[in-house]
Amino acid sequence: MSEKNTELMDKIVSLAKRRGFIFQSSEIYGGINGFWDYGPYGTQMKKAIEKLWWNYMVESRTNVEGLDSTIICHPRVWKASGHLDQFGDLMCDCRECKSRHRVDQMEDPTTCPNCGSKDLTEPREFNLMMKTFVGPVFDEDHTAYLRAETCQPIFVDFNLVRVATRQKLPFGIAQIGKAFRNEINPRNFTFRSREFTQMEMEFFCTDEDAMQWYEYWRDQRLKYYEMLGFSKDVIRTYDHEKLAHYAKAAMDIEFKFPFGWGELEGIHHRGTWDMSQHSEFSGEDMQYVDHDNKRKVMPVVIETSVGADRSMLALLCNAYDEDTAETKKEGKAEEVRIVLHLPAIIAPVQVAILPLSKKLNENAEKLFGDMAKYFRCEYDVTGSIGKRYRRQDEIGTPFCVTFDFDSLEDNCVTVRERDSMSQERVSMDQLRNYIDEKVML
RNA sequence: GCGAGUGUAGCUCAGUUGGUAGAGCAUCACGUUGCCAACGUGAUUGUCGACGGUUCGAGUCCGUUCACUCGCUCCA
């Protein structure tokens, strides 16, 4: 990473803390690696991202249903998915050549099979899944795991959702929720965390239609990022050449973070792997009865899997900007303005209500009350009007509504737009519609 | 996981050969102003990342540890 980009990332991290977007978890105890808290503005923004995704992927479609499953599932879910077996091994690292080996596959557990060095770390259990216990007894029989991905419970509940909703193939099931991974090396702010929110949609279809749906969802998802204001310069797709054992096709949608290109979303053709595994391990037939063609088929899964935290980080990085603006400060003509060009639909505060003077408090507060029913609003009366505009710029508020002395007479307010800093006089009766139109994507 | 660097107020940072913790910005109050970080006066803010050691005395020296950043590694 270049020095300039490190600096940019530092500025974003600093702004995120200072203005209450993202804090390090347990900060007063020195922090805990890989865990992050969302502050007041961060929470608003993350909820808005989730709401937008949910509307785009679930509410606006007749063929996608929602689900909210538990974080802890029956341990056999993770046996079936393959998560447990592949990471249950004792491993040790060679300090000499930095290679990593499974202890049970080493001829001599004290010698590195790669370089012959004796300088090995103690054997350690490697498992990306976080372990816990269900019930008061802490032993092997009561061991359970926090889900490493939100998609598995979707597969598990497939038949329940299908019957309840009378859906026929093809259809999808979507879920937003926490997932947990014991990442070896959390890095790059919230990009790689140990606790994170996934927004996943599993689309079930027949094998013959699968590639067509794969392409459909790829296009839908790319459209979504375009809608959020990401230009072609900062978004790219990456087709996997090396596929996971279960996958038929896979691609990532990547964003150009200051620290480099990073995955925002994966779109995967998972074949029948998951459904077959759960059929085998549970004994429940996960096949779909295709009445039209008088046959039984194992549903094929096309997955779109987004990290909500990564979406948010990408939006912050994409929005961060410094320009210059006029100032009244003595000896200066202009000063740096920090501004987040966030899309209005996901900005933590959409409308700031600012009385020009404290004397106007009463009437301005009433306006706040009216507008807060429809938009995420904030009320601020402290400091000069210019200072308050700058505060709102820093958190990405697209509209500042200033209530002034004339407002009492003409029933109009001034709407100041974030990006252009231009102002327009709008009747308070029309204010809701005026902003509504601009908030829409 | 390996290697290197960093850690002092909310933020950015200063802090001398070890001797009572500072600045700017931010925040708050009052006054003034009344549309782009204005001005004046005043105020608040610290486990100096944590633990231990050396010392009469540690922000400063030593050890351990935690967190962050960078480079490898990893990312089923």
Short mmCIF file of C-alpha atoms (C1' of nucleotides) in Angstrom, two decimals:
data_model
loop_
_atom_site.label_atom_id
_atom_site.label_comp_id
_atom_site.label_asym_id
_atom_site.label_seq_id
_atom_site.Cartn_x
_atom_site.Cartn_y
_atom_site.Cartn_z
CA MET A 1 0.00 0.00 0.00
CA SER A 2 1.35 3.40 -0.89
CA GLU A 3 1.93 5.98 1.80
CA LYS A 4 -0.84 8.16 0.42
CA ASN A 5 -3.36 5.34 0.62
CA THR A 6 -2.33 4.42 4.15
CA GLU A 7 -2.91 8.05 5.02
CA LEU A 8 -6.35 7.99 3.43
CA MET A 9 -7.29 4.84 5.30
CA ASP A 10 -6.07 6.42 8.55
CA LYS A 11 -8.25 9.44 7.90
CA ILE A 12 -11.29 7.25 7.34
CA VAL A 13 -10.61 5.23 10.50
CA SER A 14 -10.10 8.44 12.45
CA LEU A 15 -13.29 10.03 11.11
CA ALA A 16 -15.20 6.83 11.82
CA LYS A 17 -14.16 6.97 15.46
CA ARG A 18 -14.39 10.71 15.97
CA ARG A 19 -17.87 11.02 14.56
CA GLY A 20 -19.30 7.81 15.92
CA PHE A 21 -19.43 5.46 12.95
CA ILE A 22 -17.14 2.64 14.04
CA PHE A 23 -15.29 2.01 17.31
CA GLN A 24 -12.89 -0.67 18.31
CA SER A 25 -14.69 -3.18 20.49
CA SER A 26 -13.81 -3.13 24.22
CA GLU A 27 -11.53 -0.16 23.67
CA ILE A 28 -11.06 0.69 27.36
CA TYR A 29 -9.62 -2.78 27.90
CA GLY A 30 -7.13 -2.36 25.09
CA GLY A 31 -9.38 -3.60 22.31
CA ILE A 32 -9.99 -7.09 20.98
CA ASN A 33 -8.58 -8.12 17.65
CA GLY A 34 -11.13 -8.55 14.89
CA PHE A 35 -14.16 -7.05 16.63
CA TRP A 36 -15.73 -3.66 15.96
CA ASP A 37 -18.66 -1.70 17.39
CA TYR A 38 -20.93 0.54 15.36
CA GLY A 39 -21.55 3.92 16.96
CA PRO A 40 -24.68 6.05 16.58
CA TYR A 41 -24.13 7.13 12.96
CA GLY A 42 -22.60 3.80 12.00
CA THR A 43 -25.62 1.95 13.31
CA GLN A 44 -27.99 4.16 11.32
CA MET A 45 -25.94 3.67 8.19
CA LYS A 46 -25.56 -0.08 8.57
CA LYS A 47 -29.27 -0.49 9.19
CA ALA A 48 -29.94 1.57 6.09
CA ILE A 49 -27.64 -0.66 4.04
CA GLU A 50 -29.40 -3.75 5.31
CA LYS A 51 -32.80 -2.23 4.67
CA LEU A 52 -31.85 -1.30 1.13
CA TRP A 53 -30.48 -4.77 0.39
CA TRP A 54 -33.55 -6.40 1.94
CA ASN A 55 -35.87 -4.28 -0.15
CA TYR A 56 -33.90 -4.88 -3.35
CA MET A 57 -33.45 -8.61 -2.84
CA VAL A 58 -36.60 -9.66 -0.97
CA GLU A 59 -39.43 -7.14 -0.70
CA SER A 60 -39.44 -6.03 -4.32
CA ARG A 61 -39.51 -9.61 -5.63
CA THR A 62 -42.18 -12.27 -5.54
CA ASN A 63 -39.70 -15.13 -5.86
CA VAL A 64 -37.44 -14.45 -2.88
CA GLU A 65 -38.48 -15.13 0.72
CA GLY A 66 -36.90 -13.96 3.97
CA LEU A 67 -35.52 -15.92 6.89
CA ASP A 68 -33.98 -15.10 10.26
CA SER A 69 -32.36 -18.20 11.66
CA THR A 70 -30.32 -18.81 14.78
CA ILE A 71 -26.59 -18.29 15.07
CA ILE A 72 -26.15 -21.60 16.86
CA CYS A 73 -27.35 -24.62 14.92
CA HIS A 74 -27.20 -28.35 15.46
CA PRO A 75 -23.50 -29.30 15.24
CA ARG A 76 -24.31 -31.80 12.48
CA VAL A 77 -25.16 -28.85 10.21
CA TRP A 78 -21.45 -28.06 10.17
CA LYS A 79 -20.50 -31.69 9.75
CA ALA A 80 -22.70 -31.81 6.67
CA SER A 81 -21.41 -28.53 5.29
CA GLY A 82 -17.84 -29.72 5.65
CA HIS A 83 -16.79 -26.85 7.92
CA LEU A 84 -15.87 -29.00 10.89
CA ASP A 85 -13.83 -31.71 9.26
CA GLN A 86 -11.64 -29.49 7.17
CA PHE A 87 -10.43 -27.43 10.09
CA GLY A 88 -10.32 -29.87 12.96
CA ASP A 89 -6.68 -30.79 12.51
CA LEU A 90 -3.66 -30.14 14.66
CA MET A 91 -1.23 -28.00 12.75
CA CYS A 92 2.21 -26.65 13.40
CA ASP A 93 4.25 -23.97 11.70
CA CYS A 94 7.89 -24.05 10.75
CA ARG A 95 9.60 -20.90 11.98
CA GLU A 96 12.38 -21.46 9.45
CA CYS A 97 10.55 -21.76 6.13
CA LYS A 98 7.12 -20.48 7.32
CA SER A 99 5.32 -23.57 6.03
CA ARG A 100 2.36 -25.09 7.87
CA HIS A 101 1.76 -28.80 8.30
CA ARG A 102 -0.83 -31.22 9.63
CA VAL A 103 0.76 -33.00 12.55
CA ASP A 104 -0.92 -36.34 11.74
CA GLN A 105 0.63 -36.30 8.27
CA MET A 106 4.18 -35.63 9.42
CA GLU A 107 6.59 -38.56 9.52
CA ASP A 108 8.47 -36.97 12.39
CA PRO A 109 6.43 -34.41 14.36
CA THR A 110 9.63 -32.63 15.46
CA THR A 111 11.04 -32.06 11.97
CA CYS A 112 9.74 -29.82 9.21
CA PRO A 113 9.00 -31.98 6.14
CA ASN A 114 9.68 -29.01 3.92
CA CYS A 115 13.11 -27.83 5.06
CA GLY A 116 14.14 -30.23 7.79
CA SER A 117 14.25 -27.58 10.47
CA LYS A 118 13.53 -28.53 14.10
CA ASP A 119 12.30 -25.02 14.88
CA LEU A 120 8.57 -25.72 14.91
CA THR A 121 5.72 -24.12 16.81
CA GLU A 122 3.72 -26.23 19.27
CA PRO A 123 0.95 -28.20 17.53
CA ARG A 124 -2.27 -26.18 17.61
CA GLU A 125 -5.83 -26.93 16.67
CA PHE A 126 -6.87 -24.95 13.64
CA ASN A 127 -10.54 -24.31 13.27
CA LEU A 128 -12.15 -21.28 11.79
CA MET A 129 -15.38 -22.04 13.62
CA MET A 130 -16.01 -20.47 17.00
CA LYS A 131 -16.85 -22.97 19.65
CA THR A 132 -19.28 -22.71 22.52
CA PHE A 133 -21.28 -24.98 24.77
CA VAL A 134 -25.02 -25.49 24.90
CA GLY A 135 -26.31 -26.28 28.37
CA PRO A 136 -24.47 -26.02 31.66
CA VAL A 137 -22.02 -28.87 31.07
CA PHE A 138 -18.84 -27.88 29.28
CA ASP A 139 -17.83 -31.10 27.56
CA GLU A 140 -17.53 -32.55 24.08
CA ASP A 141 -21.15 -33.74 24.02
CA HIS A 142 -22.42 -30.23 24.60
CA THR A 143 -20.17 -28.49 22.09
CA ALA A 144 -21.79 -26.25 19.51
CA TYR A 145 -20.52 -23.72 17.00
CA LEU A 146 -21.40 -20.20 16.01
CA ARG A 147 -22.31 -20.20 12.35
CA ALA A 148 -19.45 -19.45 9.98
CA GLU A 149 -21.87 -18.40 7.28
CA THR A 150 -25.55 -17.54 7.20
CA CYS A 151 -26.35 -19.70 4.19
CA GLN A 152 -26.30 -23.12 5.87
CA PRO A 153 -29.47 -22.57 7.94
CA ILE A 154 -31.14 -21.46 4.71
CA PHE A 155 -30.42 -24.87 3.17
CA VAL A 156 -31.54 -26.60 6.35
CA ASP A 157 -34.87 -24.73 6.41
CA PHE A 158 -35.45 -25.04 2.66
CA ASN A 159 -38.42 -27.39 2.86
CA LEU A 160 -40.06 -25.47 5.70
CA VAL A 161 -39.89 -22.21 3.77
CA ARG A 162 -41.01 -23.83 0.51
CA VAL A 163 -44.10 -25.42 2.10
CA ALA A 164 -45.04 -22.33 4.12
CA THR A 165 -44.83 -20.01 1.14
CA ARG A 166 -46.02 -22.49 -1.57
CA GLN A 167 -43.05 -21.43 -3.68
CA LYS A 168 -42.07 -23.47 -6.69
CA LEU A 169 -38.64 -23.73 -8.22
CA PRO A 170 -37.04 -21.41 -9.06
CA PHE A 171 -37.11 -19.27 -5.93
CA GLY A 172 -34.75 -17.81 -3.37
CA ILE A 173 -34.36 -17.49 0.39
CA ALA A 174 -32.51 -14.54 1.86
CA GLN A 175 -31.15 -13.77 5.27
CA ILE A 176 -29.23 -11.00 7.02
CA GLY A 177 -27.34 -11.95 10.12
CA LYS A 178 -24.17 -12.35 12.08
CA ALA A 179 -21.52 -14.89 11.18
CA PHE A 180 -18.32 -15.71 13.07
CA ARG A 181 -14.92 -16.89 11.94
CA ASN A 182 -11.72 -17.26 13.88
CA GLU A 183 -9.75 -15.48 11.21
CA ILE A 184 -6.06 -16.09 11.64
CA ASN A 185 -5.17 -12.56 10.76
CA PRO A 186 -7.88 -9.88 11.03
CA ARG A 187 -6.70 -6.89 9.03
CA ASN A 188 -7.67 -3.64 7.37
CA PHE A 189 -10.14 -2.08 9.79
CA THR A 190 -13.51 -3.84 9.52
CA PHE A 191 -12.66 -5.55 6.22
CA ARG A 192 -11.67 -8.82 7.83
CA SER A 193 -13.35 -9.28 11.20
CA ARG A 194 -14.11 -12.25 13.38
CA GLU A 195 -17.72 -11.22 13.90
CA PHE A 196 -19.49 -9.80 10.89
CA THR A 197 -22.86 -9.40 9.21
CA GLN A 198 -23.66 -11.27 6.04
CA MET A 199 -26.47 -10.56 3.61
CA GLU A 200 -26.98 -13.77 1.69
CA MET A 201 -29.48 -15.00 -0.83
CA GLU A 202 -29.62 -18.62 -1.93
CA PHE A 203 -31.53 -19.13 -5.16
CA PHE A 204 -32.82 -22.64 -5.82
CA CYS A 205 -33.33 -23.79 -9.38
CA THR A 206 -32.93 -26.75 -11.70
CA ASP A 207 -29.58 -27.71 -13.12
CA GLU A 208 -30.55 -26.80 -16.69
CA ASP A 209 -31.50 -23.23 -15.65
CA ALA A 210 -28.64 -22.70 -13.25
CA MET A 211 -26.14 -20.88 -15.45
CA GLN A 212 -28.84 -18.56 -16.69
CA TRP A 213 -29.74 -17.61 -13.09
CA TYR A 214 -26.09 -17.27 -12.21
CA GLU A 215 -25.77 -14.64 -14.91
CA TYR A 216 -29.05 -13.02 -13.94
CA TRP A 217 -27.98 -12.54 -10.33
CA ARG A 218 -24.53 -11.33 -11.33
CA ASP A 219 -26.18 -8.63 -13.43
CA GLN A 220 -28.65 -7.75 -10.69
CA ARG A 221 -25.92 -7.41 -8.16
CA LEU A 222 -23.73 -5.28 -10.43
CA LYS A 223 -26.71 -3.03 -11.04
CA TYR A 224 -27.09 -2.65 -7.30
CA TYR A 225 -23.55 -1.32 -6.89
CA GLU A 226 -24.04 1.04 -9.80
CA MET A 227 -27.21 2.28 -8.10
CA LEU A 228 -25.20 3.02 -4.95
CA GLY A 229 -22.94 5.34 -6.91
CA PHE A 230 -19.89 3.10 -7.37
CA SER A 231 -18.19 3.97 -10.64
CA LYS A 232 -16.65 1.41 -12.98
CA ASP A 233 -13.21 2.55 -11.84
CA VAL A 234 -13.70 1.19 -8.34
CA ILE A 235 -15.77 -1.94 -8.99
CA ARG A 236 -14.56 -4.97 -10.88
CA THR A 237 -15.48 -8.62 -11.18
CA TYR A 238 -13.12 -11.47 -10.73
CA ASP A 239 -13.90 -14.95 -12.04
CA HIS A 240 -12.48 -17.74 -9.92
CA GLU A 241 -10.25 -20.07 -11.84
CA LYS A 242 -9.67 -22.35 -8.90
CA LEU A 243 -13.10 -23.43 -7.71
CA ALA A 244 -14.04 -24.78 -4.30
CA HIS A 245 -14.76 -28.51 -4.31
CA TYR A 246 -18.53 -27.95 -4.45
CA ALA A 247 -18.66 -25.07 -6.91
CA LYS A 248 -19.51 -25.05 -10.60
CA ALA A 249 -18.79 -21.38 -11.16
CA ALA A 250 -17.81 -18.52 -8.90
CA MET A 251 -17.00 -14.87 -9.10
CA ASP A 252 -16.30 -11.99 -6.78
CA ILE A 253 -17.38 -8.40 -7.00
CA GLU A 254 -14.46 -6.34 -5.78
CA PHE A 255 -14.03 -2.76 -4.64
CA LYS A 256 -10.86 -0.73 -4.86
CA PHE A 257 -10.16 0.00 -1.20
CA PRO A 258 -7.27 2.28 -0.27
CA PHE A 259 -5.41 -0.90 0.77
CA GLY A 260 -6.12 -2.61 -2.55
CA TRP A 261 -8.85 -4.54 -4.33
CA GLY A 262 -11.02 -6.44 -1.88
CA GLU A 263 -14.03 -8.71 -2.15
CA LEU A 264 -17.41 -7.19 -1.43
CA GLU A 265 -19.58 -10.00 -2.62
CA GLY A 266 -19.32 -13.52 -3.92
CA ILE A 267 -21.65 -14.98 -6.51
CA HIS A 268 -21.41 -18.74 -6.54
CA HIS A 269 -22.92 -21.63 -8.42
CA ARG A 270 -22.83 -24.18 -5.59
CA GLY A 271 -24.36 -27.03 -7.55
CA THR A 272 -26.28 -29.56 -5.47
CA TRP A 273 -23.47 -29.91 -2.92
CA ASP A 274 -25.20 -28.33 0.08
CA MET A 275 -28.62 -29.85 -0.50
CA SER A 276 -27.17 -33.30 -1.11
CA GLN A 277 -25.02 -33.12 1.97
CA HIS A 278 -27.94 -32.11 4.19
CA SER A 279 -30.09 -34.84 2.65
CA GLU A 280 -27.44 -37.39 3.47
CA PHE A 281 -26.62 -36.19 6.97
CA SER A 282 -30.17 -35.48 8.14
CA GLY A 283 -31.97 -38.26 6.32
CA GLU A 284 -34.54 -35.77 5.06
CA ASP A 285 -35.09 -35.83 1.35
CA MET A 286 -34.26 -32.34 0.13
CA GLN A 287 -35.29 -33.10 -3.44
CA TYR A 288 -37.95 -31.00 -5.10
CA VAL A 289 -40.95 -32.62 -6.75
CA ASP A 290 -41.26 -31.06 -10.18
CA HIS A 291 -44.92 -31.81 -10.97
CA ASP A 292 -44.78 -30.16 -14.39
CA ASN A 293 -42.10 -32.53 -15.62
CA LYS A 294 -43.07 -35.43 -13.38
CA ARG A 295 -39.67 -35.81 -11.78
CA LYS A 296 -37.70 -35.29 -8.58
CA VAL A 297 -34.68 -33.00 -8.68
CA MET A 298 -32.09 -31.94 -6.18
CA PRO A 299 -32.22 -28.11 -6.25
CA VAL A 300 -29.15 -26.38 -7.56
CA VAL A 301 -28.05 -23.31 -5.58
CA ILE A 302 -26.95 -19.96 -6.92
CA GLU A 303 -25.68 -17.80 -4.07
CA THR A 304 -25.14 -14.10 -3.70
CA SER A 305 -23.22 -13.41 -0.51
CA VAL A 306 -22.41 -9.88 0.66
CA GLY A 307 -20.54 -8.68 3.71
CA ALA A 308 -22.60 -5.83 5.19
CA ASP A 309 -19.56 -4.49 7.02
CA ARG A 310 -17.54 -4.52 3.83
CA SER A 311 -20.34 -2.76 1.97
CA MET A 312 -20.32 -0.08 4.62
CA LEU A 313 -16.55 0.27 4.55
CA ALA A 314 -16.60 0.53 0.76
CA LEU A 315 -19.33 3.17 0.92
CA LEU A 316 -17.30 5.18 3.43
CA CYS A 317 -14.13 4.91 1.35
CA ASN A 318 -15.98 5.79 -1.83
CA ALA A 319 -17.69 8.75 -0.16
CA TYR A 320 -14.69 10.29 1.60
CA ASP A 321 -13.53 13.50 0.04
CA GLU A 322 -11.68 16.66 0.92
CA ASP A 323 -12.32 19.83 -1.03
CA THR A 324 -11.90 23.48 -0.25
CA ALA A 325 -14.51 25.97 0.80
CA GLU A 326 -14.58 29.65 1.63
CA THR A 327 -13.97 30.62 5.20
CA LYS A 328 -14.41 33.67 7.38
CA LYS A 329 -11.47 32.70 9.53
CA GLU A 330 -9.01 35.53 9.93
CA GLY A 331 -6.13 35.46 7.48
CA LYS A 332 -7.60 32.68 5.38
CA ALA A 333 -9.64 32.71 2.20
CA GLU A 334 -10.51 29.05 2.09
CA GLU A 335 -10.17 25.93 4.13
CA VAL A 336 -10.28 22.15 3.69
CA ARG A 337 -13.78 20.73 3.83
CA ILE A 338 -14.16 17.06 4.74
CA VAL A 339 -17.28 15.66 3.14
CA LEU A 340 -18.81 12.22 2.74
CA HIS A 341 -20.63 12.00 -0.58
CA LEU A 342 -22.89 9.22 0.65
CA PRO A 343 -26.00 8.28 -1.33
CA ALA A 344 -28.94 9.95 0.40
CA ILE A 345 -30.70 6.64 0.89
CA ILE A 346 -27.98 5.27 3.15
CA ALA A 347 -26.69 8.47 4.80
CA PRO A 348 -26.96 8.13 8.59
CA VAL A 349 -28.61 11.54 8.76
CA GLN A 350 -30.65 12.50 5.74
CA VAL A 351 -31.95 15.86 6.91
CA ALA A 352 -30.44 18.20 9.47
CA ILE A 353 -32.79 20.83 10.87
CA LEU A 354 -30.82 23.93 11.81
CA PRO A 355 -32.42 27.03 13.29
CA LEU A 356 -30.45 30.10 12.31
CA SER A 357 -30.77 31.39 15.86
CA LYS A 358 -31.65 29.91 19.22
CA LYS A 359 -34.56 32.32 19.29
CA LEU A 360 -36.16 30.19 16.60
CA ASN A 361 -35.88 26.97 18.60
CA GLU A 362 -39.56 26.43 19.21
CA ASN A 363 -40.70 26.55 15.60
CA ALA A 364 -37.68 24.70 14.26
CA GLU A 365 -38.21 21.87 16.72
CA LYS A 366 -41.72 21.49 15.44
CA LEU A 367 -40.37 21.17 11.90
CA PHE A 368 -37.91 18.53 13.15
CA GLY A 369 -40.80 16.58 14.64
CA ASP A 370 -42.66 16.65 11.34
CA MET A 371 -39.72 15.62 9.20
CA ALA A 372 -38.43 12.93 11.58
CA LYS A 373 -41.49 10.84 10.71
CA TYR A 374 -40.22 10.43 7.16
CA PHE A 375 -36.44 10.81 7.22
CA ARG A 376 -33.47 10.18 9.49
CA CYS A 377 -33.17 13.66 10.98
CA GLU A 378 -30.90 15.50 13.32
CA TYR A 379 -31.44 18.77 15.14
CA ASP A 380 -28.51 21.08 15.87
CA VAL A 381 -28.59 24.57 17.31
CA THR A 382 -25.03 24.93 18.67
CA GLY A 383 -22.36 26.99 16.94
CA SER A 384 -22.48 29.17 13.87
CA ILE A 385 -24.50 28.03 10.89
CA GLY A 386 -21.31 27.44 8.89
CA LYS A 387 -19.87 25.22 11.57
CA ARG A 388 -23.05 23.20 11.65
CA TYR A 389 -22.97 22.75 7.87
CA ARG A 390 -19.41 21.41 8.16
CA ARG A 391 -20.38 18.98 10.89
CA GLN A 392 -23.11 17.62 8.67
CA ASP A 393 -20.73 17.42 5.68
CA GLU A 394 -18.43 15.21 7.70
CA ILE A 395 -21.14 12.64 8.41
CA GLY A 396 -22.52 12.84 4.88
CA THR A 397 -25.87 14.54 5.52
CA PRO A 398 -27.23 15.34 2.05
CA PHE A 399 -29.66 18.09 3.12
CA CYS A 400 -29.47 20.82 5.71
CA VAL A 401 -32.70 22.67 6.31
CA THR A 402 -32.23 26.11 7.83
CA PHE A 403 -35.08 27.74 9.65
CA ASP A 404 -34.55 31.51 9.68
CA PHE A 405 -36.35 34.69 10.79
CA ASP A 406 -38.23 34.93 7.48
CA SER A 407 -39.52 31.37 7.90
CA LEU A 408 -42.01 32.60 10.47
CA GLU A 409 -43.46 34.99 7.87
CA ASP A 410 -43.21 33.16 4.52
CA ASN A 411 -43.46 29.55 5.77
CA CYS A 412 -40.34 28.70 3.75
CA VAL A 413 -36.98 27.25 4.73
CA THR A 414 -33.58 27.12 3.04
CA VAL A 415 -32.43 23.73 1.83
CA ARG A 416 -28.67 23.53 1.50
CA GLU A 417 -27.31 20.67 -0.60
CA ARG A 418 -24.16 18.90 0.61
CA ASP A 419 -22.18 18.31 -2.58
CA SER A 420 -22.75 21.62 -4.35
CA MET A 421 -23.30 23.69 -1.18
CA SER A 422 -26.04 25.42 -3.14
CA GLN A 423 -29.19 26.67 -1.45
CA GLU A 424 -32.81 26.72 -2.42
CA ARG A 425 -35.83 28.29 -0.75
CA VAL A 426 -38.57 25.70 -0.29
CA SER A 427 -42.05 25.98 1.18
CA MET A 428 -42.41 23.91 4.33
CA ASP A 429 -45.56 22.37 2.87
CA GLN A 430 -43.51 21.06 -0.04
CA LEU A 431 -40.42 20.10 1.96
CA ARG A 432 -41.25 16.43 2.41
CA ASN A 433 -41.92 15.89 -1.31
CA TYR A 434 -38.91 17.98 -2.30
CA ILE A 435 -36.54 15.81 -0.25
CA ASP A 436 -38.35 12.57 -0.94
CA GLU A 437 -37.70 12.93 -4.66
CA LYS A 438 -34.02 13.49 -4.09
CA VAL A 439 -33.57 10.66 -1.61
CA MET A 440 -34.91 8.09 -4.07
CA LEU A 441 -32.28 6.18 -5.96
"C1'" G B 1 1.32 -17.43 12.26
"C1'" C B 2 6.38 -14.85 10.92
"C1'" G B 3 9.02 -10.10 10.43
"C1'" A B 4 9.20 -4.65 10.93
"C1'" G B 5 7.03 -0.18 12.86
"C1'" U B 6 3.63 2.57 16.06
"C1'" G B 7 0.86 3.48 20.86
"C1'" U B 8 0.66 10.60 25.29
"C1'" A B 9 -6.71 14.49 25.84
"C1'" G B 10 -12.35 12.99 21.33
"C1'" C B 11 -8.63 14.11 16.82
"C1'" U B 12 -3.44 15.61 15.16
"C1'" C B 13 0.84 15.73 17.75
"C1'" A B 14 5.04 18.01 21.27
"C1'" G B 15 7.26 16.28 25.74
"C1'" U B 16 15.21 17.76 26.63
"C1'" U B 17 20.64 13.64 29.97
"C1'" G B 18 14.69 9.93 34.20
"C1'" G B 19 12.52 15.16 38.31
"C1'" U B 20 4.77 17.91 39.60
"C1'" A B 21 1.73 15.91 31.83
"C1'" G B 22 1.43 20.27 27.24
"C1'" A B 23 -0.29 22.74 22.40
"C1'" G B 24 -3.64 23.29 18.31
"C1'" C B 25 -8.26 21.64 16.82
"C1'" A B 26 -12.74 19.60 18.84
"C1'" U B 27 -16.47 19.84 22.89
"C1'" C B 28 -19.42 22.90 26.51
"C1'" A B 29 -21.16 27.77 28.68
"C1'" C B 30 -21.88 33.06 28.21
"C1'" G B 31 -21.67 37.33 25.02
"C1'" U B 32 -21.77 38.97 20.00
"C1'" U B 33 -23.14 37.64 14.93
"C1'" G B 34 -27.18 35.84 11.81
"C1'" C B 35 -26.33 31.19 5.62
"C1'" C B 36 -20.88 28.06 4.93
"C1'" A B 37 -15.36 25.48 10.48
"C1'" A B 38 -16.46 34.08 12.34
"C1'" C B 39 -14.95 36.66 16.98
"C1'" G B 40 -14.27 37.48 22.42
"C1'" U B 41 -14.22 35.49 27.47
"C1'" G B 42 -14.20 31.29 30.33
"C1'" A B 43 -14.55 25.94 31.25
"C1'" U B 44 -14.16 20.51 30.74
"C1'" U B 45 -11.07 16.56 29.14
"C1'" G B 46 -5.50 12.03 30.55
"C1'" U B 47 -5.48 4.06 33.60
"C1'" C B 48 1.02 8.51 28.95
"C1'" G B 49 -2.17 1.00 25.67
"C1'" A B 50 -1.71 -2.83 29.99
"C1'" C B 51 1.21 -5.60 33.59
"C1'" G B 52 5.81 -6.19 35.92
"C1'" G B 53 11.07 -4.71 36.80
"C1'" U B 54 15.30 -1.10 37.62
"C1'" U B 55 15.38 3.62 40.49
"C1'" C B 56 14.71 8.06 45.95
"C1'" G B 57 11.76 9.09 41.51
"C1'" A B 58 9.60 6.23 34.95
"C1'" G B 59 5.58 9.17 29.58
"C1'" U B 60 11.11 8.61 29.22
"C1'" C B 61 15.31 2.77 30.73
"C1'" C B 62 14.44 -2.94 30.66
"C1'" G B 63 11.06 -7.32 30.17
"C1'" U B 64 6.32 -9.33 29.02
"C1'" U B 65 1.71 -8.55 26.94
"C1'" C B 66 -2.46 -6.14 24.18
"C1'" A B 67 -4.00 -3.26 20.07
"C1'" C B 68 -3.17 -0.90 15.39
"C1'" U B 69 -0.31 -0.22 10.64
"C1'" C B 70 2.88 -2.33 6.77
"C1'" G B 71 5.20 -6.73 4.24
"C1'" C B 72 4.83 -12.09 3.89
"C1'" U B 73 1.30 -16.10 5.09
"C1'" C B 74 -3.85 -17.47 5.37
"C1'" C B 75 -8.83 -16.62 3.57
"C1'" A B 76 -12.28 -23.98 3.14
#
